Amino acid sequence: MNAPLTPTLSLFSLLPPGERFHVHARAFSAPLEAVAARVPPGGRVAEVGCGHGLLSGLLALGDSRRRVHGVDPDPRKIAWARQGPGTLPNTVFEVGSVESLASGQAGGFDAVVVCDVLYLLPLERWPDFLRDASRLLRPGGRLLVKEAEGDGSWKHRKCLAQEWVMVKVLGRTKAGGALVLQPRHAMEALLREVGLHPRETVELGAGYSTPHILYVAEARAP
């Protein structure tokens, strides 16, 4: 069961025009509904790097049994998230990171969603980030990572140029290093390296000018 985008977008109706525009642009440039469709029903779900909370709101509206916990390092975006999807009874938003969440709630989630976050980090930080994300999961829990694939295509190059503008010029997104896109074989190998079991790799770029790709992995039993 999943909520359509329209009622989710209505949660942001009281935000300033610039923030509403950003949320709407995000909604129609990324396959968030396809990501939400692969999140298991019910349970506790963490979204790491939740931004304004659009995907978290989609997940919370789509299943009232879910408890969605969004974290993001940007206090501005968390403030907007709290005024939007944070008004739903089954959501919580806080300023934080995967490390801070894992330090207090390890093993506390049935699913963890990371959507367009890794590419903002230096490549050498990816293994530790994914280890912390996997620490959040209960045995058998699912990690869903949506990124743009580094496939060398024109979509790849356009994506990097677009994000350079968002990060370096407009300051809409915070980055901790060079913008990095990885090929799928490298990402699947990394998921195995950090102790996860890759279950599914889904191409979601059809109809978009970005090479969206989703990795679904499962936490191994101890």
PDB file of C-alpha atoms in Angstrom, residues 32 59 64 66 69 116-117 128 147 156 162 164 175:
ATOM      1  CA  LEU A  32      10.208   8.074  -5.157  1.00  0.00           C
ATOM      2  CA  LEU A  59       5.989   6.213   3.338  1.00  0.00           C
ATOM      3  CA  SER A  64      -0.365   4.139   8.854  1.00  0.00           C
ATOM      4  CA  ARG A  66       4.684   2.414   9.732  1.00  0.00           C
ATOM      5  CA  HIS A  69      12.091   8.350  11.547  1.00  0.00           C
ATOM      6  CA  ASP A 116      20.613  10.244  -3.184  1.00  0.00           C
ATOM      7  CA  VAL A 117      23.030  10.672  -0.286  1.00  0.00           C
ATOM      8  CA  ASP A 128      31.563   3.174   7.009  1.00  0.00           C
ATOM      9  CA  GLU A 147      21.520   6.573  -6.280  1.00  0.00           C
ATOM     10  CA  HIS A 156      25.518  10.361 -15.861  1.00  0.00           C
ATOM     11  CA  GLN A 162      23.110  19.403 -12.293  1.00  0.00           C
ATOM     12  CA  TRP A 164      27.337  20.617  -9.091  1.00  0.00           C
ATOM     13  CA  ALA A 175      28.232  17.772   0.226  1.00  0.00           C
TER      14      ALA A 175
END
